[in-house]
XYZ file of C-alpha atoms in Angstrom:
518
model
C 30.046 19.705 -14.607
C 30.626 19.062 -11.289
C 31.210 15.829 -9.197
C 28.966 15.985 -5.615
C 30.111 13.762 -2.987
C 27.345 13.029 0.166
C 29.334 11.692 2.829
C 26.811 9.289 4.447
C 27.112 9.887 7.751
C 27.946 12.217 10.284
C 31.227 11.067 11.725
C 32.848 13.930 12.698
C 35.592 15.647 11.183
C 35.092 13.932 7.625
C 34.057 16.765 5.174
C 36.950 19.050 6.386
C 39.218 16.019 6.042
C 37.706 15.592 2.682
C 38.248 19.044 1.659
C 42.002 18.707 2.728
C 43.149 15.853 1.209
C 41.978 17.122 -2.441
C 42.378 20.854 -2.177
C 43.029 21.210 -5.908
C 40.150 20.180 -7.095
C 37.524 23.148 -7.001
C 34.569 20.711 -9.491
C 34.042 18.392 -6.185
C 31.693 19.394 -3.725
C 31.569 17.390 -0.566
C 28.157 17.522 1.476
C 26.278 16.400 4.523
C 23.723 14.101 4.306
C 21.636 17.597 5.448
C 22.444 19.258 2.794
C 22.339 16.751 0.298
C 18.078 16.226 0.023
C 17.776 19.628 -1.648
C 20.272 18.445 -4.531
C 19.612 14.504 -4.524
C 16.168 14.958 -5.455
C 17.351 16.732 -8.385
C 19.742 13.491 -9.540
C 18.166 10.192 -11.050
C 18.812 8.098 -10.737
C 19.038 6.561 -7.357
C 22.375 5.828 -5.660
C 23.257 1.765 -6.270
C 25.329 0.026 -3.749
C 28.583 -1.815 -4.854
C 29.755 -4.266 -2.376
C 33.174 -5.684 -2.475
C 35.335 -2.105 -3.525
C 33.805 -3.367 -7.325
C 32.125 -0.352 -8.660
C 28.636 -0.420 -10.712
C 26.285 1.924 -12.635
C 22.899 2.478 -12.181
C 20.583 1.807 -15.498
C 20.559 4.765 -16.237
C 23.768 5.820 -15.341
C 25.063 8.818 -13.179
C 24.890 8.192 -9.470
C 27.374 5.477 -7.751
C 27.557 4.551 -4.215
C 30.950 2.894 -3.177
C 32.010 1.948 0.264
C 34.180 4.748 1.479
C 37.577 2.643 2.446
C 37.390 1.658 -1.220
C 39.042 4.037 -4.242
C 37.502 6.346 -5.828
C 38.984 6.113 -8.839
C 36.734 5.918 -12.271
C 33.352 6.309 -13.225
C 31.768 5.662 -17.163
C 35.846 4.141 -17.490
C 37.168 7.342 -16.894
C 39.652 9.246 -13.942
C 37.478 12.005 -11.746
C 39.413 11.630 -8.323
C 42.617 10.224 -8.152
C 43.261 7.864 -4.778
C 45.132 9.584 -2.202
C 47.061 7.172 0.418
C 46.394 10.586 2.804
C 42.675 10.059 2.612
C 40.956 9.435 5.848
C 40.086 5.937 6.141
C 36.387 6.157 7.705
C 35.481 2.617 6.978
C 32.667 1.173 6.647
C 30.603 4.613 5.895
C 29.176 5.604 2.181
C 29.831 8.161 0.205
C 27.535 9.007 -3.084
C 28.879 10.290 -5.885
C 27.268 11.817 -8.925
C 28.496 13.480 -11.542
C 26.103 15.842 -12.980
C 25.333 20.046 -14.251
C 25.482 22.293 -10.772
C 22.863 24.025 -10.463
C 20.505 21.144 -10.815
C 19.835 20.106 -14.318
C 15.893 19.111 -14.125
C 13.569 22.439 -14.443
C 12.314 23.334 -11.331
C 8.684 24.764 -11.178
C 7.766 27.485 -8.899
C 6.645 24.914 -6.298
C 10.076 22.898 -6.183
C 8.552 20.191 -8.180
C 10.297 19.076 -11.513
C 8.204 20.435 -14.682
C 7.987 16.562 -15.840
C 7.267 13.958 -13.512
C 7.905 9.840 -13.992
C 4.882 9.198 -12.008
C 1.927 10.770 -10.724
C -0.555 9.234 -7.748
C -3.519 10.584 -7.759
C -5.032 9.698 -3.704
C -2.530 9.731 -0.839
C -4.650 7.033 0.852
C -2.545 3.694 1.725
C -2.898 2.234 -1.871
C -1.049 5.522 -3.372
C 1.385 5.746 -0.570
C 2.905 2.066 -0.954
C 3.354 3.044 -4.347
C 5.211 5.864 -3.824
C 7.225 4.768 -1.658
C 8.207 1.662 -3.647
C 8.943 3.628 -6.608
C 10.874 6.368 -4.292
C 13.297 3.509 -3.507
C 14.102 3.223 -6.870
C 14.563 6.912 -7.359
C 11.294 7.353 -9.379
C 10.278 10.987 -9.696
C 6.892 10.886 -7.840
C 4.426 13.051 -6.355
C 1.439 12.147 -4.535
C -1.643 14.597 -5.251
C -4.175 14.368 -2.453
C -7.329 16.280 -1.738
C -7.645 16.113 1.922
C -5.838 18.337 4.339
C -3.897 15.048 5.765
C -4.237 11.647 5.661
C -6.966 9.653 6.777
C -7.426 9.755 10.486
C -10.009 7.109 10.359
C -8.978 3.209 11.347
C -11.389 1.226 8.632
C -10.030 -1.494 6.958
C -7.111 -3.478 9.001
C -6.140 -7.418 8.068
C -3.593 -7.632 5.741
C -3.237 -10.981 3.978
C 0.467 -13.150 3.183
C 0.410 -11.890 0.014
C -0.211 -8.224 1.063
C 2.908 -8.731 3.792
C 5.303 -9.492 0.320
C 4.329 -6.334 -0.656
C 4.948 -4.349 2.419
C 7.974 -6.317 2.791
C 9.160 -5.386 -0.711
C 8.704 -1.542 0.325
C 10.407 -1.713 3.553
C 7.543 -1.484 6.270
C 7.000 -4.734 6.801
C 9.021 -5.780 10.223
C 7.315 -1.936 11.673
C 3.661 -3.340 10.394
C 3.968 -6.318 12.445
C 5.990 -4.758 15.443
C 2.885 -2.157 15.595
C 0.163 -4.689 14.482
C -0.253 -7.721 15.580
C -0.437 -11.448 13.676
C -3.870 -13.261 13.631
C -3.999 -16.036 15.186
C -7.438 -17.611 14.219
C -10.999 -17.333 12.266
C -13.961 -19.159 13.311
C -17.278 -19.460 12.272
C -20.118 -19.227 15.118
C -23.669 -19.504 16.652
C -24.695 -16.356 17.743
C -25.019 -17.718 20.757
C -21.479 -17.955 20.432
C -21.270 -21.614 20.043
C -18.446 -22.956 17.508
C -19.146 -24.370 13.875
C -15.719 -24.326 12.302
C -12.358 -22.840 11.744
C -9.211 -22.025 10.567
C -5.975 -22.289 12.573
C -3.534 -19.195 11.440
C -1.309 -20.671 14.685
C 0.415 -23.239 11.807
C 1.654 -20.416 9.650
C 3.237 -18.775 13.322
C 7.282 -19.618 11.813
C 5.991 -17.956 8.296
C 7.205 -14.428 8.173
C 3.983 -13.338 5.838
C 1.237 -14.515 7.766
C -2.316 -12.520 8.570
C -1.247 -8.966 10.374
C -3.791 -6.596 11.655
C -3.553 -2.946 11.937
C -5.764 -0.173 11.350
C -5.810 1.734 8.398
C -4.890 5.005 9.835
C -1.639 3.682 11.145
C -0.017 2.199 8.675
C -0.449 5.482 6.582
C 1.472 7.238 8.930
C 4.326 4.698 8.756
C 3.887 4.392 4.783
C 4.269 8.573 5.445
C 7.544 8.269 7.974
C 9.236 6.636 5.700
C 8.716 8.316 2.628
C 10.049 10.845 4.247
C 13.346 8.972 3.761
C 13.408 9.556 -0.391
C 13.518 13.311 -1.296
C 12.609 11.755 -4.903
C 8.715 11.649 -3.606
C 6.135 14.633 -2.596
C 2.918 14.799 -1.147
C 0.869 17.451 -2.048
C -2.193 18.185 -0.194
C -5.204 20.304 -0.621
C -5.208 19.889 -4.084
C -8.671 18.548 -5.885
C -8.124 16.999 -9.533
C -10.358 18.790 -12.334
C -9.353 17.138 -15.614
C -7.335 15.128 -16.391
C -5.849 14.512 -20.399
C -2.744 12.453 -21.879
C -1.031 13.006 -25.633
C 0.990 10.209 -27.283
C 4.312 11.533 -24.937
C 3.063 12.948 -21.317
C 0.306 12.534 -19.479
C -1.638 15.224 -17.246
C -4.080 16.176 -14.260
C -5.144 20.209 -13.988
C -5.862 20.912 -10.256
C -6.978 23.341 -8.401
C -5.902 23.979 -4.585
C -9.091 24.239 -2.674
C -8.664 26.518 -0.236
C -6.679 29.446 -2.407
C -8.344 28.607 -5.841
C -4.730 28.037 -7.326
C -4.492 26.073 -10.221
C -1.467 24.240 -11.520
C -1.423 21.574 -14.256
C 1.169 18.448 -13.555
C 2.326 16.655 -16.202
C 3.649 12.557 -16.044
C 5.119 10.321 -17.558
C 2.175 7.390 -16.636
C -0.699 9.099 -13.560
C -2.551 6.405 -11.888
C -5.740 6.770 -9.868
C -5.826 5.270 -6.514
C -8.434 7.569 -5.204
C -11.059 5.681 -3.915
C -14.299 4.212 -4.605
C -14.987 7.854 -6.253
C -11.708 7.625 -8.110
C -11.977 10.718 -10.047
C -9.467 9.607 -12.631
C -11.638 6.262 -13.342
C -14.377 8.606 -13.627
C -12.897 10.889 -16.023
C -11.641 8.367 -18.170
C -15.349 5.931 -18.187
C -17.857 8.011 -17.073
C -20.111 7.929 -13.867
C -21.399 5.025 -14.647
C -18.471 3.175 -15.721
C -18.096 1.300 -12.924
C -19.967 -2.265 -13.475
C -20.918 -4.748 -11.304
C -23.618 -3.981 -7.988
C -24.840 -2.525 -5.460
C -25.652 -5.580 -2.354
C -28.935 -4.778 -0.915
C -28.198 -5.482 2.455
C -27.043 -2.334 4.911
C -23.939 -2.705 6.407
C -22.709 -0.432 9.850
C -19.374 -0.948 10.703
C -17.869 0.117 14.077
C -14.856 -0.364 16.590
C -15.404 -0.606 19.943
C -13.396 -1.865 22.920
C -14.901 -4.738 24.390
C -13.307 -7.731 25.871
C -14.585 -10.693 23.371
C -11.651 -12.966 24.463
C -13.012 -13.148 27.611
C -15.921 -15.563 26.114
C -13.857 -17.118 23.924
C -14.054 -14.786 20.959
C -11.581 -15.958 18.253
C -9.331 -13.055 16.726
C -12.151 -12.952 14.097
C -15.232 -14.026 14.330
C -18.195 -14.305 12.009
C -21.914 -14.759 13.921
C -24.196 -17.104 10.945
C -27.591 -16.004 11.745
C -30.955 -14.914 9.607
C -30.974 -11.593 11.498
C -28.288 -10.240 13.542
C -25.387 -11.994 11.723
C -21.803 -9.818 12.014
C -18.561 -10.109 12.167
C -16.551 -9.266 15.666
C -12.687 -8.865 14.950
C -9.554 -8.058 16.821
C -7.602 -5.049 15.643
C -5.246 -3.793 17.787
C -3.523 -5.406 20.613
C -4.587 -3.038 22.819
C -8.049 -4.730 22.196
C -9.890 -2.183 20.232
C -12.491 -4.680 17.904
C -14.284 -3.986 14.870
C -17.999 -4.994 14.686
C -19.989 -4.673 11.671
C -23.563 -5.978 11.584
C -25.789 -6.151 9.148
C -29.568 -3.905 9.512
C -33.075 -3.192 7.852
C -32.616 -1.817 4.295
C -34.567 1.543 3.692
C -33.268 3.527 7.487
C -31.664 6.858 7.581
C -28.496 6.997 9.024
C -29.642 8.466 12.142
C -31.984 5.309 12.589
C -29.573 2.945 12.398
C -27.134 4.917 14.927
C -30.186 5.119 16.714
C -30.539 1.731 16.835
C -27.277 0.101 17.544
C -27.506 -0.372 21.240
C -30.479 -2.826 20.802
C -28.370 -3.775 17.841
C -25.564 -4.381 20.228
C -27.386 -6.112 23.534
C -29.082 -8.617 20.930
C -26.018 -9.599 19.339
C -22.784 -9.331 21.403
C -21.930 -12.461 24.443
C -23.071 -10.938 27.256
C -25.535 -8.722 26.005
C -23.897 -5.295 27.217
C -25.533 -2.324 28.348
C -23.738 1.549 26.436
C -22.330 1.555 29.611
C -20.150 -1.990 29.051
C -18.328 -1.016 25.950
C -16.768 2.113 24.987
C -17.517 2.649 21.357
C -15.128 4.521 19.540
C -17.096 5.193 16.107
C -19.685 3.719 14.179
C -20.186 4.337 10.722
C -23.317 2.851 7.782
C -22.578 2.112 4.724
C -23.773 0.617 1.163
C -21.149 -2.490 0.418
C -20.641 -2.641 -3.920
C -18.845 -5.541 -6.332
C -17.647 -3.812 -9.280
C -14.745 -3.616 -11.468
C -13.367 -0.921 -13.967
C -13.951 -1.937 -17.676
C -10.266 -1.680 -17.833
C -7.607 -0.801 -15.405
C -5.126 0.950 -18.332
C -5.774 3.663 -20.585
C -2.845 5.120 -22.452
C -0.568 7.017 -19.904
C -3.607 6.460 -17.262
C -3.804 2.835 -14.264
C -5.828 2.393 -12.183
C -5.444 0.379 -8.147
C -7.497 -1.280 -5.469
C -10.540 0.536 -4.763
C -10.402 2.541 -7.693
C -10.527 -0.119 -9.958
C -12.729 -2.373 -8.313
C -15.169 -2.947 -5.033
C -15.881 -5.822 -2.963
C -17.978 -6.177 0.466
C -15.599 -6.224 3.569
C -15.687 -10.164 4.722
C -12.835 -11.534 4.312
C -10.638 -8.524 3.650
C -10.381 -9.661 -0.051
C -11.036 -5.980 -1.124
C -7.878 -4.575 0.797
C -5.456 -7.406 0.341
C -6.130 -7.107 -3.780
C -5.722 -3.189 -3.753
C -1.948 -3.888 -2.099
C -1.431 -6.831 -4.167
C -2.476 -4.577 -7.541
C -0.044 -1.949 -6.287
C 2.954 -4.423 -6.092
C 2.828 -5.936 -9.175
C 2.003 -2.534 -11.158
C 5.252 -1.751 -9.410
C 6.901 -3.988 -11.272
C 5.536 -2.857 -14.278
C 6.553 -0.015 -14.005
C 9.987 -0.537 -12.826
C 10.426 -3.129 -16.030
C 9.361 -0.382 -18.053
C 11.691 2.519 -16.287
C 14.887 -0.330 -16.259
C 13.608 -0.749 -19.617
C 13.351 -4.536 -19.334
C 9.708 -4.520 -20.184
C 7.836 -2.085 -22.888
C 4.543 -0.465 -21.939
C 3.025 -3.262 -23.356
C 3.042 -4.732 -19.539
C 0.327 -1.770 -18.093
C -1.850 -3.988 -20.641
C -1.007 -7.164 -19.207
C -1.104 -5.489 -15.216
C -4.823 -4.571 -16.376
C -6.052 -7.824 -17.810
C -4.135 -9.996 -14.842
C -5.628 -8.018 -11.868
C -8.798 -7.777 -13.900
C -8.465 -11.423 -13.474
C -7.680 -11.728 -9.835
C -10.758 -9.696 -8.808
C -13.498 -11.980 -11.165
C -11.351 -15.354 -10.531
C -10.666 -15.008 -6.861
C -11.860 -11.367 -5.305
C -15.396 -11.209 -6.428
C -16.541 -15.231 -5.745
C -14.718 -15.373 -2.773
C -15.954 -11.926 -0.934
C -19.319 -12.513 -2.282
C -19.749 -16.290 -0.277
C -17.882 -14.923 3.059
C -20.866 -12.288 3.216
C -23.691 -14.518 1.760
C -22.578 -17.060 4.033
C -23.357 -15.335 7.517
C -27.197 -14.903 6.378
C -28.746 -17.286 3.683
C -28.699 -20.228 5.635
C -29.882 -21.310 8.106
C -26.652 -21.662 11.360
C -27.659 -25.503 12.319
C -27.518 -26.705 8.251
C -24.653 -24.725 7.199
C -22.202 -27.559 7.661
C -24.290 -29.468 5.282
C -24.647 -27.436 2.102
C -21.084 -24.790 2.476
C -18.309 -26.661 1.198
C -15.701 -24.134 2.566
C -16.936 -24.569 5.855
C -17.168 -28.547 5.541
C -12.575 -28.183 4.604
C -12.070 -26.159 7.631
C -13.757 -29.031 9.550
C -11.839 -31.581 7.938
C -7.963 -29.269 8.460
C -9.458 -29.205 12.503
C -7.671 -32.755 11.917
C -5.361 -32.277 8.892
C -1.926 -29.948 9.165
C -1.655 -30.736 5.191
C -5.298 -29.445 4.417
C -5.266 -26.530 6.896
C -1.963 -24.864 5.131
C -4.008 -25.416 1.742
C -6.239 -23.053 2.788
C -3.948 -21.006 4.459
C -2.264 -21.008 1.399
C -5.251 -20.466 -1.177
C -4.769 -16.632 -0.420
C -1.931 -16.303 -2.734
C -3.917 -16.768 -5.611
C -4.496 -12.855 -5.947
C -0.791 -12.996 -7.195
C 0.966 -12.940 -10.179
C 3.985 -12.030 -11.131
C 4.890 -9.425 -13.876
C 8.800 -10.041 -13.577
C 7.761 -13.238 -16.495
C 7.251 -11.031 -18.996
C 10.734 -9.174 -18.453
C 12.969 -9.244 -21.398
C 15.188 -10.171 -18.990
C 15.154 -10.653 -15.340
């Protein structure tokens, strides 16, 4: 047995001073943060911060963080290193003190992974990355398996509602997300000619930390990856395709193959989470190819990203254009002026035909009726939209989250925000289990609660958001649409406006209420 002391600062001379202070303790290793990376991944769990010079023990035992100016005198009730008045006083620097066998205690595979992970996540999209980061911050050993060669570079979805922003804050990325993106100011419903019908003023939340924020999904992925590099307990495996899954009473596993070399590798974990999107291999392995109940909309959707100056026409940050033929949404997605324009098209056309029709659709729909040389098209993607929910979000040691568990149309951003809230809830459940505050039955609560949120919130509201744009004539929509009627009243009633904005929190569920102790 030995003691590893990781110096949590690069103060010059600190490491030599420590060896001079304790020359007679050969069982102590003093290592720098760079040297600690290789060691800390084998130590569980993460350090626990100890304030006011008091020593504390992590829930698993084995690691301790304490202010360096304080005495290092005991661990688990017995002396480890006696305090010396000669100890160099590098105030306000921390050190990590860990007891463990040296070399590392956990068996390692040739690829550097532990022989048994605590959590394995299939899919390195933002949902999987976020869950991995949350767990890694608590030093849970977690690996993400991704079939692609790198993170997805497509902008895709962009808007994160208040419940999602709370989860990002928990992961420690909220402030950077806000600085890289921008906060929504207003949403409006309009006639095709731009005439205002009703809207919601998000500026009423300008003093609230968790107001809706926009950042393209690929940039969120980059942000999450950057933060994950700070934690050695999280690892990414790219170029690995899951070919089969299995579980027994003690473990779950996935069989994988390297997409380039064909190398096969089985990965085991206490729990495996499918965050692998709409075509989830995990979900299809659990329920079959037909095990995703719901419907596919008849409507054909075309999503485009474009640089075009909507603001000079007085458009809001997000605009839903109501028209039986040329219905669309135009939403600003970057502070640099990129907009997402998602519109409806004639069903039954090929992708080539849909893309060929895009210039004509833009000229008919967009304010100013622009020709192609008046805007800069970034990308175009025709696709079909769905409303689907998995039969369960837990099967034994396998769990589903985000698009792997449920799908909805993109109008209103409920699919993205709902998926992020899934991740926050699953994190609460897993941490509750790993900290012995909850047993595995909390995962059934997760499945039931998140499915209920989809059924009662995500599905009906997102469906109404889509139908509103084309199913009622714009001249009559205020006569029949209760939501737009409420938005109209809220324009002169701040309390009602706050209630409408606050309704986004209906997506949340507090799983810590099921802990045996908080």
